[in-house]
Tab-separated table of N, CA and C in Angstrom:
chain	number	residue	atom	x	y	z
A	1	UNK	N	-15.510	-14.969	-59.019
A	1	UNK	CA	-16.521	-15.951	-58.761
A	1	UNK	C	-16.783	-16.756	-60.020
A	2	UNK	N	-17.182	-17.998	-60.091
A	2	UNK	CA	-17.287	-19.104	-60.781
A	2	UNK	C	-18.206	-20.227	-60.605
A	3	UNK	N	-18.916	-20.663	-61.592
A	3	UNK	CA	-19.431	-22.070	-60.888
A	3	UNK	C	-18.812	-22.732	-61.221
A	4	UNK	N	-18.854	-24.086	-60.712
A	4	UNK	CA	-18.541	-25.375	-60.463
A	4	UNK	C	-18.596	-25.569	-61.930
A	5	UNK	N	-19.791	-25.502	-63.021
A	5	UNK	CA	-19.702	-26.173	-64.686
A	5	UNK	C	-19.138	-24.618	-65.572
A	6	UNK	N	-18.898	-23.422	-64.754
A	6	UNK	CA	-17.399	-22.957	-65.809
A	6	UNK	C	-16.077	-23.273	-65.337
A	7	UNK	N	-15.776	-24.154	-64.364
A	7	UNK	CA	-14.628	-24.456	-64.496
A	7	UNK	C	-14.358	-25.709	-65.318
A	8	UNK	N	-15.194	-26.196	-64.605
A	8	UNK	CA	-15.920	-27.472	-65.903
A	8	UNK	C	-15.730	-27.286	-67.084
A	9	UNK	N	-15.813	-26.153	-67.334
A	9	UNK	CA	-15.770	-25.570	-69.441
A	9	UNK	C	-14.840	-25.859	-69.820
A	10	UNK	N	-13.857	-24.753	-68.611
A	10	UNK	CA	-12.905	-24.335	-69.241
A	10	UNK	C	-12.040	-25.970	-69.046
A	11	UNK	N	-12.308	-26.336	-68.279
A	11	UNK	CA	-11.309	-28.206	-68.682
A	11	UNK	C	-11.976	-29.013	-69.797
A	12	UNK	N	-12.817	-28.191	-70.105
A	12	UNK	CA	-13.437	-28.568	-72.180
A	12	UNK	C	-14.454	-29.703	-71.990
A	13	UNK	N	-15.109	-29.717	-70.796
A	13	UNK	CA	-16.539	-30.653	-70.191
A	13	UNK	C	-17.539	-30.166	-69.330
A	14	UNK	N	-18.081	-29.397	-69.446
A	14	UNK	CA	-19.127	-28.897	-68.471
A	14	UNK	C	-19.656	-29.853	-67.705
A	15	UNK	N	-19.998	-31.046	-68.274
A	15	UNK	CA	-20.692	-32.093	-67.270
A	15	UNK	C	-20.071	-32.555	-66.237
A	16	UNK	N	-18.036	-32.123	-66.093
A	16	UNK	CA	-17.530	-32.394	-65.114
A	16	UNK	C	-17.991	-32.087	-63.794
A	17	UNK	N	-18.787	-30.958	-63.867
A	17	UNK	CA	-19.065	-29.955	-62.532
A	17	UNK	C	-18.973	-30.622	-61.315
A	18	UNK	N	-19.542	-31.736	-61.402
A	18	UNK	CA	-19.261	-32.565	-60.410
A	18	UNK	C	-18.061	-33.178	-59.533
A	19	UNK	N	-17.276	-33.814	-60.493
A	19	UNK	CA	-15.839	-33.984	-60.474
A	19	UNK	C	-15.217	-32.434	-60.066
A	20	UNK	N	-15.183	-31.550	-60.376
A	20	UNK	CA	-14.554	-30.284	-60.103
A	20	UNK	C	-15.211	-30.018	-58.577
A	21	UNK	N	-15.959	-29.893	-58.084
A	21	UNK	CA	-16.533	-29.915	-56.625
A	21	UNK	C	-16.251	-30.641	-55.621
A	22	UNK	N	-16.074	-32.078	-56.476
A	22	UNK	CA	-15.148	-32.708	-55.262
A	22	UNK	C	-14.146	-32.626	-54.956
A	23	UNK	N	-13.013	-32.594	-56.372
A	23	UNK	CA	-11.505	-31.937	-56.082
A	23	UNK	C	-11.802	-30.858	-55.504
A	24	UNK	N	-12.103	-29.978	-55.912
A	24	UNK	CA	-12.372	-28.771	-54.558
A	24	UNK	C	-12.454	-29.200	-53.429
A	25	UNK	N	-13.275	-29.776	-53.164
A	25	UNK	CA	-13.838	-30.333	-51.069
A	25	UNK	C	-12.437	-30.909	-50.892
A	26	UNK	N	-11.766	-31.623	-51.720
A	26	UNK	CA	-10.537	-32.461	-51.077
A	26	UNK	C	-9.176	-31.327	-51.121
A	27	UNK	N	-9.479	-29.653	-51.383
A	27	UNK	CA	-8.261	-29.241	-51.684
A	27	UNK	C	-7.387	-28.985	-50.354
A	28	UNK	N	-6.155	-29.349	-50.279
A	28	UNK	CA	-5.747	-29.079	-48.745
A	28	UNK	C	-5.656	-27.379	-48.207
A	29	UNK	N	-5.625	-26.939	-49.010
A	29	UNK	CA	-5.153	-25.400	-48.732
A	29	UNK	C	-6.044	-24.398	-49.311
A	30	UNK	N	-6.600	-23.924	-48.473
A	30	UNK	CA	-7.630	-22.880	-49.271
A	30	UNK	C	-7.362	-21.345	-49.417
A	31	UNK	N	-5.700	-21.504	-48.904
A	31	UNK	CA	-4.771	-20.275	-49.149
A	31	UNK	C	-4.316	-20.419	-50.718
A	32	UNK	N	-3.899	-21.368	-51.007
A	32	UNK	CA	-3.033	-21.683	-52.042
A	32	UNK	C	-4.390	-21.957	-53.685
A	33	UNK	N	-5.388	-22.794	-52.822
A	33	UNK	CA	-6.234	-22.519	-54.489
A	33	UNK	C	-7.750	-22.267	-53.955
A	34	UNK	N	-8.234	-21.275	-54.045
A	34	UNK	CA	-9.408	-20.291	-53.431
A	34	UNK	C	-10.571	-20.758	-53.628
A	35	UNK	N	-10.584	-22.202	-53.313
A	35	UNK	CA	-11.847	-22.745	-53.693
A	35	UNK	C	-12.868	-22.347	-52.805
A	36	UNK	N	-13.294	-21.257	-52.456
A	36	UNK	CA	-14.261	-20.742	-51.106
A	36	UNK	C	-15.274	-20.018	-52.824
A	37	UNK	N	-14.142	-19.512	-53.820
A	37	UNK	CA	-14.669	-18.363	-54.942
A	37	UNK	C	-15.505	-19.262	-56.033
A	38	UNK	N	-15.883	-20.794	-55.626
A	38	UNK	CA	-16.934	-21.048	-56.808
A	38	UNK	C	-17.983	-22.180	-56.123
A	39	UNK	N	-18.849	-21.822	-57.011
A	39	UNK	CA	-20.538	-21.606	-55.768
A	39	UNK	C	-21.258	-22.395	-56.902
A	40	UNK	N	-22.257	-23.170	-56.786
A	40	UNK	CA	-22.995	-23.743	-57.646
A	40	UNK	C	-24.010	-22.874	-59.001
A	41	UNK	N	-24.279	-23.284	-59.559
A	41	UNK	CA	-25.245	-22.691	-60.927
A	41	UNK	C	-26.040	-21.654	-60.711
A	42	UNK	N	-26.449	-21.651	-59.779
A	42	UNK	CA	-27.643	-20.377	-58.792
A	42	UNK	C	-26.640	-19.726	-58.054
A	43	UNK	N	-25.420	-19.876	-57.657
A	43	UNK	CA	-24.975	-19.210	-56.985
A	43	UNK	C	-24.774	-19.207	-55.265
A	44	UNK	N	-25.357	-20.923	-54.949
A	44	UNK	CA	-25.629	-21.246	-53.907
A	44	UNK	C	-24.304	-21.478	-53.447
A	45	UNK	N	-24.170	-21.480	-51.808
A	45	UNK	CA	-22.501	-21.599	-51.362
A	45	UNK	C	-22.708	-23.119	-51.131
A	46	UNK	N	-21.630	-24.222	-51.215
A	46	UNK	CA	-21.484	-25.221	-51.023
A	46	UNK	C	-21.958	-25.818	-49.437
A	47	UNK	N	-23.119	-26.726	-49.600
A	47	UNK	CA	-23.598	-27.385	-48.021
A	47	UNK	C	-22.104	-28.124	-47.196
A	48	UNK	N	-21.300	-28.781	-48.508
A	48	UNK	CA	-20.139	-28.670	-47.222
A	48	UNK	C	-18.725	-28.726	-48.256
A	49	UNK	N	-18.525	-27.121	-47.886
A	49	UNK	CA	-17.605	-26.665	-47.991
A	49	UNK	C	-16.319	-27.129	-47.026
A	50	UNK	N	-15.345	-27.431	-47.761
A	50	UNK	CA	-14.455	-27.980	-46.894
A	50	UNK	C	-13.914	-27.357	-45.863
A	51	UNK	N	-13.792	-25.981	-45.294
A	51	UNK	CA	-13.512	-25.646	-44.444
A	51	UNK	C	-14.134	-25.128	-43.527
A	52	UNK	N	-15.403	-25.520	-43.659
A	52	UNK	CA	-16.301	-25.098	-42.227
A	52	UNK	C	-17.464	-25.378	-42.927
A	53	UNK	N	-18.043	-25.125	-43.709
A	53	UNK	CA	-19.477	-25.195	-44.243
A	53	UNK	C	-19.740	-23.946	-44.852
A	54	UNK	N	-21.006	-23.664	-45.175
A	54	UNK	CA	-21.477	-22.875	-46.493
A	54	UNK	C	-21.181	-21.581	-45.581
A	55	UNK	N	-21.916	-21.349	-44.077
A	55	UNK	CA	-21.643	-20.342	-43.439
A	55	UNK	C	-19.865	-19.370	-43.151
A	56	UNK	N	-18.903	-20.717	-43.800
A	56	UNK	CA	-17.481	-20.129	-43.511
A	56	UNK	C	-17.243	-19.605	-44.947
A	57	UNK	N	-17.909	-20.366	-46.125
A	57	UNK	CA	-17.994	-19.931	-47.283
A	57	UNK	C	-18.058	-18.432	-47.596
A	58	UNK	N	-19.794	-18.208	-47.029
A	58	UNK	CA	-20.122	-16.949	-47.272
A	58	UNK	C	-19.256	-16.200	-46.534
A	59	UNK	N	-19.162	-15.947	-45.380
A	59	UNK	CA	-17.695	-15.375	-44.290
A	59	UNK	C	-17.090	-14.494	-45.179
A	60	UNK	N	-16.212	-15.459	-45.942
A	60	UNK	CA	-14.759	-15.347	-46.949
A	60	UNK	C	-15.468	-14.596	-48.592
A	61	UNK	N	-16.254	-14.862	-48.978
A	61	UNK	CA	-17.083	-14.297	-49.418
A	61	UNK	C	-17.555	-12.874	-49.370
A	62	UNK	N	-18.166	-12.389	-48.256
A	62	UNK	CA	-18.872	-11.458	-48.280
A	62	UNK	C	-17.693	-10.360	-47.713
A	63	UNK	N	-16.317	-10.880	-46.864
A	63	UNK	CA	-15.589	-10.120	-46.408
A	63	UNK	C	-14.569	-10.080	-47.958
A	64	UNK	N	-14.626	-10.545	-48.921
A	64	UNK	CA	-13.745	-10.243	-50.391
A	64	UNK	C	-14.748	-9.477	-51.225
A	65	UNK	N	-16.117	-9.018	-50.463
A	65	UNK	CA	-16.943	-8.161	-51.220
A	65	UNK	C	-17.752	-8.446	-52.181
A	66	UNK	N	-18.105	-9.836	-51.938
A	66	UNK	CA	-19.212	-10.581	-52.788
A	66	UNK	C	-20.401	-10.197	-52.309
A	67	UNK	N	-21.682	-9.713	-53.241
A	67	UNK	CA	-23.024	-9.222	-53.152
A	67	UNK	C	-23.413	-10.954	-52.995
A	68	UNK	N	-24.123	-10.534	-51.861
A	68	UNK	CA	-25.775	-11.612	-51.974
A	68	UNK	C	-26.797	-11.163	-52.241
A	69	UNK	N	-27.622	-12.264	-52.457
A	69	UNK	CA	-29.298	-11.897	-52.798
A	69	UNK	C	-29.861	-11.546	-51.195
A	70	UNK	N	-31.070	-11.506	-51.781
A	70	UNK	CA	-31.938	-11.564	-50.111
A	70	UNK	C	-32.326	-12.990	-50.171
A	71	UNK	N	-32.520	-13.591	-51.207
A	71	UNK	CA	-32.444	-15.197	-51.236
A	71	UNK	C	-31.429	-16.072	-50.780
A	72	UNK	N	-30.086	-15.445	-50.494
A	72	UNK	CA	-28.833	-15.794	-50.175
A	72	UNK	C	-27.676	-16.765	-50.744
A	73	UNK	N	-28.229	-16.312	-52.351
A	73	UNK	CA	-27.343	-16.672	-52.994
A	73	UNK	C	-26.117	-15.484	-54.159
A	74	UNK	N	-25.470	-15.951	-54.527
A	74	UNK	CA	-24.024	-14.774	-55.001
A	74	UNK	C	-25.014	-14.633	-56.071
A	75	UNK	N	-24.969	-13.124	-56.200
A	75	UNK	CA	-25.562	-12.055	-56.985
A	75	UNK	C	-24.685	-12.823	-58.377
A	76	UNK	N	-24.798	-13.588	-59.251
A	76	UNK	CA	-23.891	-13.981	-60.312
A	76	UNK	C	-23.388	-12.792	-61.212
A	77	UNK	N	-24.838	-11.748	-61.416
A	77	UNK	CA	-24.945	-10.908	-62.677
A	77	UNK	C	-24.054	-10.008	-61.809
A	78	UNK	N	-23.369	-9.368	-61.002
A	78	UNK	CA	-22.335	-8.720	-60.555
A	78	UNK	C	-21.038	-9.335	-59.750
A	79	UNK	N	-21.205	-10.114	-59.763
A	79	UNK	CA	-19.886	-10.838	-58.982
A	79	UNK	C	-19.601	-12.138	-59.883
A	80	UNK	N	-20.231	-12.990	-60.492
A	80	UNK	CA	-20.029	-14.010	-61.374
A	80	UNK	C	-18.853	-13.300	-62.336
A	81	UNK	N	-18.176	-14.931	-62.969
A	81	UNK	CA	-17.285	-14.326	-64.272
A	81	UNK	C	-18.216	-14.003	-65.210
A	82	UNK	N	-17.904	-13.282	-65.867
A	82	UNK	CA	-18.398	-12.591	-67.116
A	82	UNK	C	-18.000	-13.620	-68.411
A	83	UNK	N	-18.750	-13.293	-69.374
A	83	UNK	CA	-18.684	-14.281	-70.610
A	83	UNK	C	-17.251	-13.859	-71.466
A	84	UNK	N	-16.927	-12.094	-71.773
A	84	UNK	CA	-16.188	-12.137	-71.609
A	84	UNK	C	-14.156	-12.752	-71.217
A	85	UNK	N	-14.734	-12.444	-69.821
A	85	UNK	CA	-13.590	-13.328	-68.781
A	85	UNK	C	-13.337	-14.429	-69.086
A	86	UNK	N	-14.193	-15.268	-69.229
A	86	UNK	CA	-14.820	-17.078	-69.402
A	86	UNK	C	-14.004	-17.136	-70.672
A	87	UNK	N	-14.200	-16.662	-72.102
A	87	UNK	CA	-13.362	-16.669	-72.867
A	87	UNK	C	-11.963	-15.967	-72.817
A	88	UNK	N	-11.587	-14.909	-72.529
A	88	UNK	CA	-10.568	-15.039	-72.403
A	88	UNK	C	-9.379	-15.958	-71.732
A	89	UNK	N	-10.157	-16.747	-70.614
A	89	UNK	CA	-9.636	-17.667	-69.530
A	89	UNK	C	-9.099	-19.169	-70.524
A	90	UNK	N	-10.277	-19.077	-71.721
A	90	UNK	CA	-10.331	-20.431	-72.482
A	90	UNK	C	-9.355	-20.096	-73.230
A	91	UNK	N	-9.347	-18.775	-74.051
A	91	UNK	CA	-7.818	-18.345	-74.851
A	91	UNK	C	-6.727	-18.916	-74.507
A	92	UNK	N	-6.518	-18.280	-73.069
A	92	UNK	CA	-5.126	-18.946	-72.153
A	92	UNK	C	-4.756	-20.341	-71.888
A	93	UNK	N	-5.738	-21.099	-71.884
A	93	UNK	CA	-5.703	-22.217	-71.193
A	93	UNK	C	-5.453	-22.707	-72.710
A	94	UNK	N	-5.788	-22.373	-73.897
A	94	UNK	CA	-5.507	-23.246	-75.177
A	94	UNK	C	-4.453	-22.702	-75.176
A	95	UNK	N	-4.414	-21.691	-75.509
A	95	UNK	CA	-2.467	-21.337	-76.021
A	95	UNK	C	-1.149	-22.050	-74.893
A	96	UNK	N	-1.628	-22.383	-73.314
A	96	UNK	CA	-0.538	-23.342	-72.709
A	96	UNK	C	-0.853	-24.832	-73.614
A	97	UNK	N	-2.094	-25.295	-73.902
A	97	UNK	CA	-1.731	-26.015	-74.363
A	97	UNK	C	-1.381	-26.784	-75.212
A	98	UNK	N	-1.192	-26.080	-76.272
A	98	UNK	CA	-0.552	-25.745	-77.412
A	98	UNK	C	1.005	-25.416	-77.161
A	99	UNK	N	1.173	-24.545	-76.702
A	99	UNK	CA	2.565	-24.476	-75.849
A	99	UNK	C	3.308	-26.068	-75.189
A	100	UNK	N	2.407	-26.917	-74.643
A	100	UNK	CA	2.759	-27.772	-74.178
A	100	UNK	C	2.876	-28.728	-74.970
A	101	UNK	N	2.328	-28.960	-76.092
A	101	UNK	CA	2.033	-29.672	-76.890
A	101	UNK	C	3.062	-29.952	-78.277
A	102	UNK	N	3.654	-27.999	-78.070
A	102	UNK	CA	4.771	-28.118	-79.188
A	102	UNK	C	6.500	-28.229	-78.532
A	103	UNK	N	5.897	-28.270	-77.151
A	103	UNK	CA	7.430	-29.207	-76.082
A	103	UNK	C	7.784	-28.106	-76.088
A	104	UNK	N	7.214	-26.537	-75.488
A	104	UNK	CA	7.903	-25.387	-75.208
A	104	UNK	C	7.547	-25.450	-73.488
């Protein structure tokens, strides 16, 4: 699980969050890139999720074993990425591009 402004990070702009939500809504395949797994700042499921709405969201969600609140939003502090994770994710993503950068 993820929000919308750590994926944002990790493309080295948090303020993208926005931009990252919409490429999401437009992704064709929600087999191929799992955009059902990132939920807004609170943890709220997307009002329209591209493949059915917030209710098909949670669905896919709660059947991959994501905790909700009783407020009904993703428990972040147990199912969210970890700060951790978040950096290691940023490690990777610099060393490709660095990799890419030195034409390997």
């Amino acid at each position: 699980m993820a929000t919308y402004s750590q994926i944002a990070a990790l493309l080295g702009n948090c303020n993208l969050r926005r931009y990252v939500g919409n490429t999401l809504h437009k992704n064709p395949s929600n087999s191929l890139t799992p955009c059902h797994r990132v939920v807004n700042a609170k943890g709220f499921c997307s009002g329209s999720f591209a493949f059915g709405g917030s209710s098909v969201q949670r669905q896919k969600l709660e059947a991959e074993g994501v905790i909700f609140t009783p407020e009904g939003h993703v428990d972040l502090t147990e199912c969210g990425l970890s700060q951790d994770d978040f950096e290691m994710m940023r490690a990777e993503m610099e060393g490709m591009e660095n990799e890419v950068a030195q034409g390997k």
